[in-house]
Coordinates of C-alpha atoms and ligand atoms in Angstrom, one line a residue:
M597 CA -13.4 -21.8 -14.6
T598 CA -12.8 -22.6 -18.0
D599 CA -9.0 -23.6 -19.5
R600 CA -9.1 -20.3 -20.5
K601 CA -6.3 -18.3 -18.6
A602 CA -7.5 -16.3 -15.9
T603 CA -8.3 -12.3 -15.9
V604 CA -7.1 -10.4 -13.8
L605 CA -7.5 -6.6 -13.0
I606 CA -5.4 -4.4 -10.7
A607 CA -7.0 -1.2 -9.6
G608 CA -4.3 1.2 -8.5
A609 CA -1.9 -0.6 -11.4
T610 CA 0.3 2.8 -11.5
G611 CA 1.3 2.9 -7.9
Y612 CA 4.1 1.1 -6.3
L613 CA 2.4 -2.2 -5.3
G614 CA 0.6 -1.7 -8.1
R615 CA 3.4 -2.1 -10.7
H616 CA 4.6 -5.2 -8.5
L617 CA 1.2 -6.8 -8.8
V618 CA 1.1 -6.2 -12.8
Q619 CA 4.4 -8.0 -12.8
A620 CA 3.6 -11.3 -10.6
Y621 CA 0.1 -12.0 -12.1
H622 CA 2.1 -11.6 -15.7
R623 CA 4.7 -14.3 -14.4
A624 CA 2.2 -16.1 -12.7
G625 CA -0.1 -16.6 -16.2
Y626 CA -3.0 -14.2 -15.5
R627 CA -4.3 -12.1 -18.6
V628 CA -3.6 -8.5 -16.8
H629 CA -5.9 -5.9 -17.5
A630 CA -4.7 -2.7 -15.9
L631 CA -6.7 0.3 -14.2
A632 CA -5.6 3.9 -14.8
R633 CA -6.2 7.5 -14.7
H634 CA -3.1 8.3 -16.3
P635 CA -2.2 5.4 -18.8
E636 CA 0.8 6.9 -19.5
K637 CA 2.5 5.8 -16.2
L638 CA 2.2 2.0 -17.6
I639 CA 3.9 2.1 -20.5
D640 CA 7.0 0.3 -19.7
L641 CA 5.0 -2.5 -18.3
D642 CA 3.5 -2.5 -21.8
D643 CA 4.2 -6.4 -22.9
Q644 CA 3.1 -7.6 -19.5
I645 CA -0.3 -6.2 -19.7
D646 CA -3.0 -7.5 -22.0
R647 CA -6.0 -4.0 -21.9
V648 CA -4.9 -0.7 -20.4
I649 CA -8.3 0.8 -19.7
F650 CA -8.7 4.1 -18.8
G651 CA -11.3 5.0 -15.8
E652 CA -11.4 7.2 -13.1
A653 CA -12.4 4.7 -9.6
T654 CA -13.7 7.9 -8.1
R655 CA -16.6 8.7 -10.4
A656 CA -19.2 5.2 -10.0
N657 CA -20.7 5.8 -13.5
A658 CA -17.0 5.9 -15.4
L659 CA -16.4 2.1 -14.7
G660 CA -19.1 1.0 -17.5
E661 CA -17.2 -1.5 -19.3
V662 CA -14.3 -1.8 -16.8
F663 CA -15.0 -5.8 -15.9
D664 CA -15.6 -7.7 -19.4
G665 CA -14.0 -11.0 -19.1
V666 CA -12.8 -10.1 -15.7
D667 CA -12.7 -13.1 -13.0
L668 CA -10.7 -11.5 -10.1
I669 CA -9.9 -8.0 -9.1
V670 CA -7.4 -6.6 -7.0
S671 CA -7.3 -3.5 -5.8
A672 CA -4.1 -1.4 -4.1
L673 CA -5.7 1.8 -4.9
G674 CA -5.4 4.2 -2.4
I675 CA -3.9 7.8 -1.0
T676 CA -0.3 7.6 -0.1
R677 CA 1.4 10.7 -0.9
Q678 CA -0.7 12.2 -3.4
Q679 CA -2.5 15.7 -2.5
D680 CA -5.0 15.9 -5.6
G681 CA -7.2 17.6 -3.3
L682 CA -9.1 14.4 -2.4
G683 CA -9.6 13.0 1.2
Y684 CA -9.3 9.2 2.3
D685 CA -12.7 8.9 2.1
A686 CA -13.4 10.1 -1.4
V687 CA -10.8 7.5 -2.1
D688 CA -9.6 4.3 -0.4
Y689 CA -13.2 3.9 1.0
Q690 CA -14.9 5.4 -2.0
A691 CA -13.6 4.7 -4.8
N692 CA -12.7 1.5 -3.7
K693 CA -16.5 0.7 -2.9
N694 CA -17.4 2.0 -6.6
L695 CA -15.2 -0.3 -8.2
L696 CA -17.1 -3.1 -5.5
D697 CA -20.2 -2.2 -6.6
A698 CA -19.8 -2.5 -10.1
A699 CA -17.8 -5.5 -9.9
V700 CA -20.7 -7.5 -7.8
R701 CA -23.3 -6.1 -10.7
A702 CA -21.0 -7.9 -13.1
R703 CA -20.4 -10.5 -11.3
V704 CA -16.9 -11.0 -10.7
E705 CA -16.0 -14.0 -8.7
H706 CA -13.5 -12.5 -6.6
F707 CA -12.0 -9.0 -5.2
A708 CA -8.9 -8.7 -3.5
Y709 CA -8.0 -6.0 -1.7
I710 CA -5.2 -4.3 0.0
H711 CA -5.6 -3.4 3.7
V712 CA -3.2 -2.2 6.6
L713 CA -2.1 -4.6 9.1
H714 CA -3.7 -4.0 12.3
A715 CA -6.2 -0.8 10.9
E716 CA -8.4 -1.3 13.1
A717 CA -6.4 -0.6 16.3
M718 CA -6.3 2.6 14.3
A719 CA -9.5 3.9 13.9
H720 CA -8.7 7.1 14.9
V721 CA -6.6 7.5 12.0
P722 CA -8.5 8.6 9.2
M723 CA -6.6 6.5 6.4
A724 CA -7.0 3.7 8.5
A725 CA -10.9 4.3 9.3
A726 CA -11.7 4.4 5.7
K727 CA -9.6 1.3 4.8
T728 CA -11.2 -0.5 7.5
R729 CA -14.7 0.7 6.2
F730 CA -14.2 -0.7 2.5
A731 CA -12.7 -4.0 4.0
K732 CA -16.0 -4.3 6.2
A733 CA -17.9 -3.5 3.2
L734 CA -16.1 -6.4 1.2
A735 CA -16.1 -8.8 3.5
E736 CA -20.1 -8.4 3.5
A737 CA -20.3 -8.2 -0.1
P738 CA -22.1 -11.0 -2.5
I739 CA -18.4 -11.9 -3.8
G740 CA -15.8 -13.8 -3.1
S741 CA -13.3 -11.6 -1.3
T742 CA -9.0 -11.9 -0.3
I743 CA -8.7 -8.8 2.2
I744 CA -4.6 -8.2 2.7
C745 CA -3.2 -6.9 5.7
P746 CA 0.6 -5.9 5.0
S747 CA 3.0 -4.6 7.8
G748 CA 5.1 -1.6 6.3
F749 CA 6.9 -1.4 2.5
Y750 CA 10.0 -0.4 2.2
T751 CA 9.4 2.4 -0.2
D752 CA 7.9 4.3 2.6
L753 CA 11.0 3.9 4.8
A754 CA 13.1 5.5 2.3
E755 CA 12.4 8.8 3.8
L756 CA 14.4 7.3 6.5
L757 CA 17.0 6.9 4.2
D758 CA 16.5 10.3 3.0
M759 CA 16.5 12.0 7.0
A760 CA 20.1 9.8 7.5
R761 CA 21.4 11.8 3.7
K762 CA 20.6 15.0 6.4
G763 CA 22.8 13.5 8.8
R764 CA 19.6 12.9 11.4
I765 CA 16.8 10.4 11.7
F766 CA 13.6 11.2 13.7
L767 CA 11.2 8.6 15.3
F768 CA 8.4 8.7 17.6
G769 CA 8.5 7.7 21.1
D770 CA 11.6 5.2 22.4
G771 CA 11.8 4.0 18.9
E772 CA 11.3 -0.1 20.3
A773 CA 8.2 -0.5 18.3
R774 CA 8.3 -2.9 15.8
M775 CA 7.5 -4.2 12.3
S776 CA 7.9 -6.6 9.1
P777 CA 8.5 -4.0 6.2
M778 CA 8.4 -5.7 3.0
D779 CA 9.3 -5.0 -0.8
G780 CA 7.1 -4.9 -3.4
A781 CA 8.0 -7.6 -5.2
D782 CA 7.7 -9.7 -2.3
L783 CA 4.0 -8.8 -1.3
A784 CA 3.1 -9.2 -5.0
S785 CA 3.6 -12.7 -5.2
A786 CA 2.2 -13.3 -1.9
C787 CA -0.6 -11.8 -2.6
V788 CA -1.0 -13.9 -6.5
G789 CA -0.4 -16.8 -3.5
A790 CA -3.3 -15.9 -1.1
T791 CA -5.6 -14.9 -4.3
R792 CA -5.0 -18.5 -6.1
D793 CA -5.7 -20.4 -2.4
R794 CA -8.9 -17.7 -2.0
I795 CA -7.6 -17.2 1.7
S796 CA -10.3 -14.6 3.3
R797 CA -7.8 -12.5 4.9
I798 CA -4.0 -12.6 5.3
H799 CA -1.4 -10.6 7.7
I800 CA 1.6 -10.7 5.6
G801 CA 4.9 -9.1 6.8
G802 CA 8.7 -9.1 5.2
P803 CA 11.3 -11.3 6.2
Q804 CA 12.5 -10.1 9.2
S805 CA 11.3 -8.0 12.2
L806 CA 12.7 -4.9 13.5
S807 CA 12.1 -1.9 15.2
Q808 CA 12.3 1.4 14.3
N809 CA 16.1 2.1 16.4
E810 CA 16.9 -0.4 13.7
I811 CA 15.3 0.4 10.6
A812 CA 16.5 4.1 11.3
Q813 CA 20.6 2.2 12.0
K814 CA 20.2 -0.2 8.6
A815 CA 19.4 3.4 6.9
F816 CA 23.2 4.9 8.7
E817 CA 24.8 2.2 8.2
A818 CA 23.5 1.8 4.1
L819 CA 24.8 5.1 4.0
G820 CA 28.1 5.0 5.3
L821 CA 27.0 7.6 8.4
P822 CA 27.6 7.6 12.0
P823 CA 24.1 6.9 13.6
R824 CA 22.2 10.4 15.1
I825 CA 18.9 9.1 16.0
T826 CA 16.4 11.8 18.3
H827 CA 13.5 10.4 19.4
I828 CA 10.3 12.5 20.1
P829 CA 8.5 12.2 22.9
L830 CA 4.7 10.5 21.5
G831 CA 2.5 13.7 23.9
L832 CA 5.5 16.3 22.0
A833 CA 4.6 14.4 19.0
R834 CA 0.5 13.9 19.0
F835 CA 0.9 18.4 19.8
L836 CA 2.3 19.2 16.6
L837 CA 0.1 17.1 15.0
D838 CA -2.9 18.4 16.2
C839 CA -1.4 22.2 15.7
G840 CA -1.1 21.1 12.0
K841 CA -4.6 19.8 11.5
K842 CA -5.7 23.6 13.3
L843 CA -3.8 25.3 10.8
G844 CA -6.0 22.7 8.2
W845 CA -3.0 20.8 6.7
S846 CA -4.7 17.7 7.4
Q847 CA -4.7 15.8 4.2
Q848 CA -0.5 17.1 4.4
L849 CA -0.1 15.4 7.9
G850 CA -1.8 12.1 7.0
P851 CA 1.2 9.7 7.0
M852 CA 2.2 11.1 9.5
E853 CA -0.2 10.0 11.7
F854 CA -0.7 6.9 10.3
F855 CA 3.2 6.6 11.2
L856 CA 2.4 7.5 14.7
A857 CA -0.4 5.4 15.3
A858 CA 1.5 2.5 14.0
S859 CA 4.6 3.4 16.4
Q860 CA 2.3 2.8 19.6
I861 CA 1.6 -0.4 18.1
D862 CA 3.3 -4.2 17.3
M863 CA 3.2 -3.6 13.7
T864 CA 5.0 -7.3 13.4
A865 CA 3.5 -10.0 10.7
P866 CA 3.7 -13.7 9.5
A867 CA 7.2 -13.6 7.7
H868 CA 7.1 -13.8 3.6
G869 CA 9.0 -13.0 1.1
S870 CA 13.3 -13.3 1.0
I871 CA 14.4 -9.6 0.0
T872 CA 15.7 -7.7 2.9
L873 CA 15.4 -3.8 4.1
A874 CA 19.6 -3.8 4.1
E875 CA 19.3 -4.9 0.1
D876 CA 16.8 -2.2 -0.2
F877 CA 18.3 0.3 1.8
A878 CA 21.8 -0.5 -0.2
R879 CA 19.9 0.0 -3.8
R880 CA 18.3 3.0 -2.8
A881 CA 21.8 4.1 -1.8
D882 CA 23.0 3.4 -5.1
G883 CA 20.5 5.8 -6.4
K884 CA 18.1 2.9 -7.9
T885 CA 14.6 3.5 -6.8
T886 CA 12.5 0.5 -8.0
Ligands
NAP1098 N1 3.1 2.4 1.6 C1 2.8 1.4 3.1 O1 3.7 1.0 3.4 C2 1.7 0.5 2.9 C3 1.0 -0.5 3.9 C4 0.4 -1.4 3.9 C5 -0.9 -0.8 2.9 N2 -0.8 0.0 2.0 C6 -2.2 0.4 1.0 O2 -1.1 -0.5 0.0 C7 -2.4 0.4 -1.5 C8 -0.9 0.9 -2.2 O3 0.3 1.2 -1.5 P1 1.4 2.1 -2.5 O4 2.1 2.5 -2.0 O5 1.2 1.4 -4.0 O6 0.3 3.2 -2.8 P2 0.6 4.4 -4.5 O7 2.1 3.8 -4.1 O8 0.2 5.7 -3.8 O9 0.0 3.8 -5.0 C9 -1.4 4.3 -5.3 C10 -2.2 4.2 -6.3 O10 -3.9 4.8 -5.9 C11 -4.3 5.2 -7.2 N3 -4.5 6.5 -6.9 C12 -5.0 7.2 -6.0 N4 -5.3 8.6 -5.8 C13 -6.2 7.9 -6.6 C14 -7.5 8.7 -6.9 N5 -8.4 9.8 -6.5 N6 -8.4 8.0 -8.3 C15 -7.8 7.1 -9.0 N7 -6.9 6.3 -8.5 C16 -5.9 6.7 -7.5 C17 -2.3 5.9 -8.0 O11 -2.9 6.3 -8.9 P3 -2.1 7.8 -9.6 O12 -0.9 6.8 -10.2 O13 -3.3 7.8 -10.7 O14 -1.5 8.5 -9.0 C18 -2.1 5.1 -7.6 O15 -2.0 4.1 -9.0 C19 -2.6 1.6 -0.7 O16 -4.1 1.3 -0.5 C20 -2.0 1.7 0.7 O17 -2.9 2.6 1.5 C21 0.4 0.8 2.0

């Protein structure tokens, strides 16, 4: 690489993690390009982005000049709760594959992908299966790659805070399954380090390993409410999920299906970062959401 600043293209830049990636790579001295289908969502990050590129990654032929001058791509593109009619295969796999194919053609040096911790153990879950399929394609492609496998994000656990506000948290199973959730800013900093060091695959967790019961307790503590937790037996949860899928709600139930699968494995990962879940819950309890 020459002494010019390296250029990173962030795909999924408008999402929770993508916005943190923009800020972390800018802070680390990169020129930041952001790929977005709704560029207006990035207006407040204007001073940290050198180029916003309008593009629909789900359409392979809409990625023409996207990679001009780009050294590194970091993709946080995927479905979490979007309900735009597209499934995990079309977005988590195919949109990322479109980016990868175009990046290989443009001879981009390195491609980093935000995968999910232990996705391979959740092959029956459509989201995990689509992401695993893309991670495999990336690892086999003729391009340098970094596959980042994080445990959960604090932003997803905000749903437990909402349940606590309503008076009761429902958990799958006995609530003893552990995870290492983390803040987007800490994860984005870890991504900068992993891509700078050209690490091929990395498992990343937040500063604490917590059981789901402990996470629920922290949600009630943040709100100053007495803890009320109901454990839904795994068999009943699976039955309800299957009924919902038969009624055609597979897409809407995707996050629940993922959470149910993750409730049955240890989602603890090596610790990174310093922002604790209690800090995040306290901020959210005060009405702050970033
Ligand atoms: N949340 C978690 O706990 C967790 C844990 C591990 C890994 N991950 C993975 O980390 C990644 C980022 O998660 P996040 O929480 O930051 O997600 P997010 O906030 O929902 O952001 C997703 C990004 O993907 C884009 N996107 C979604 N559907 C698209 C489509 N059809 N066409 C083009 N762009 C599309 C969104 O664009 P718009 O703004 O235009 O919708 C957004 O920029 C995801 O791949 C997720 O699977 C998440």
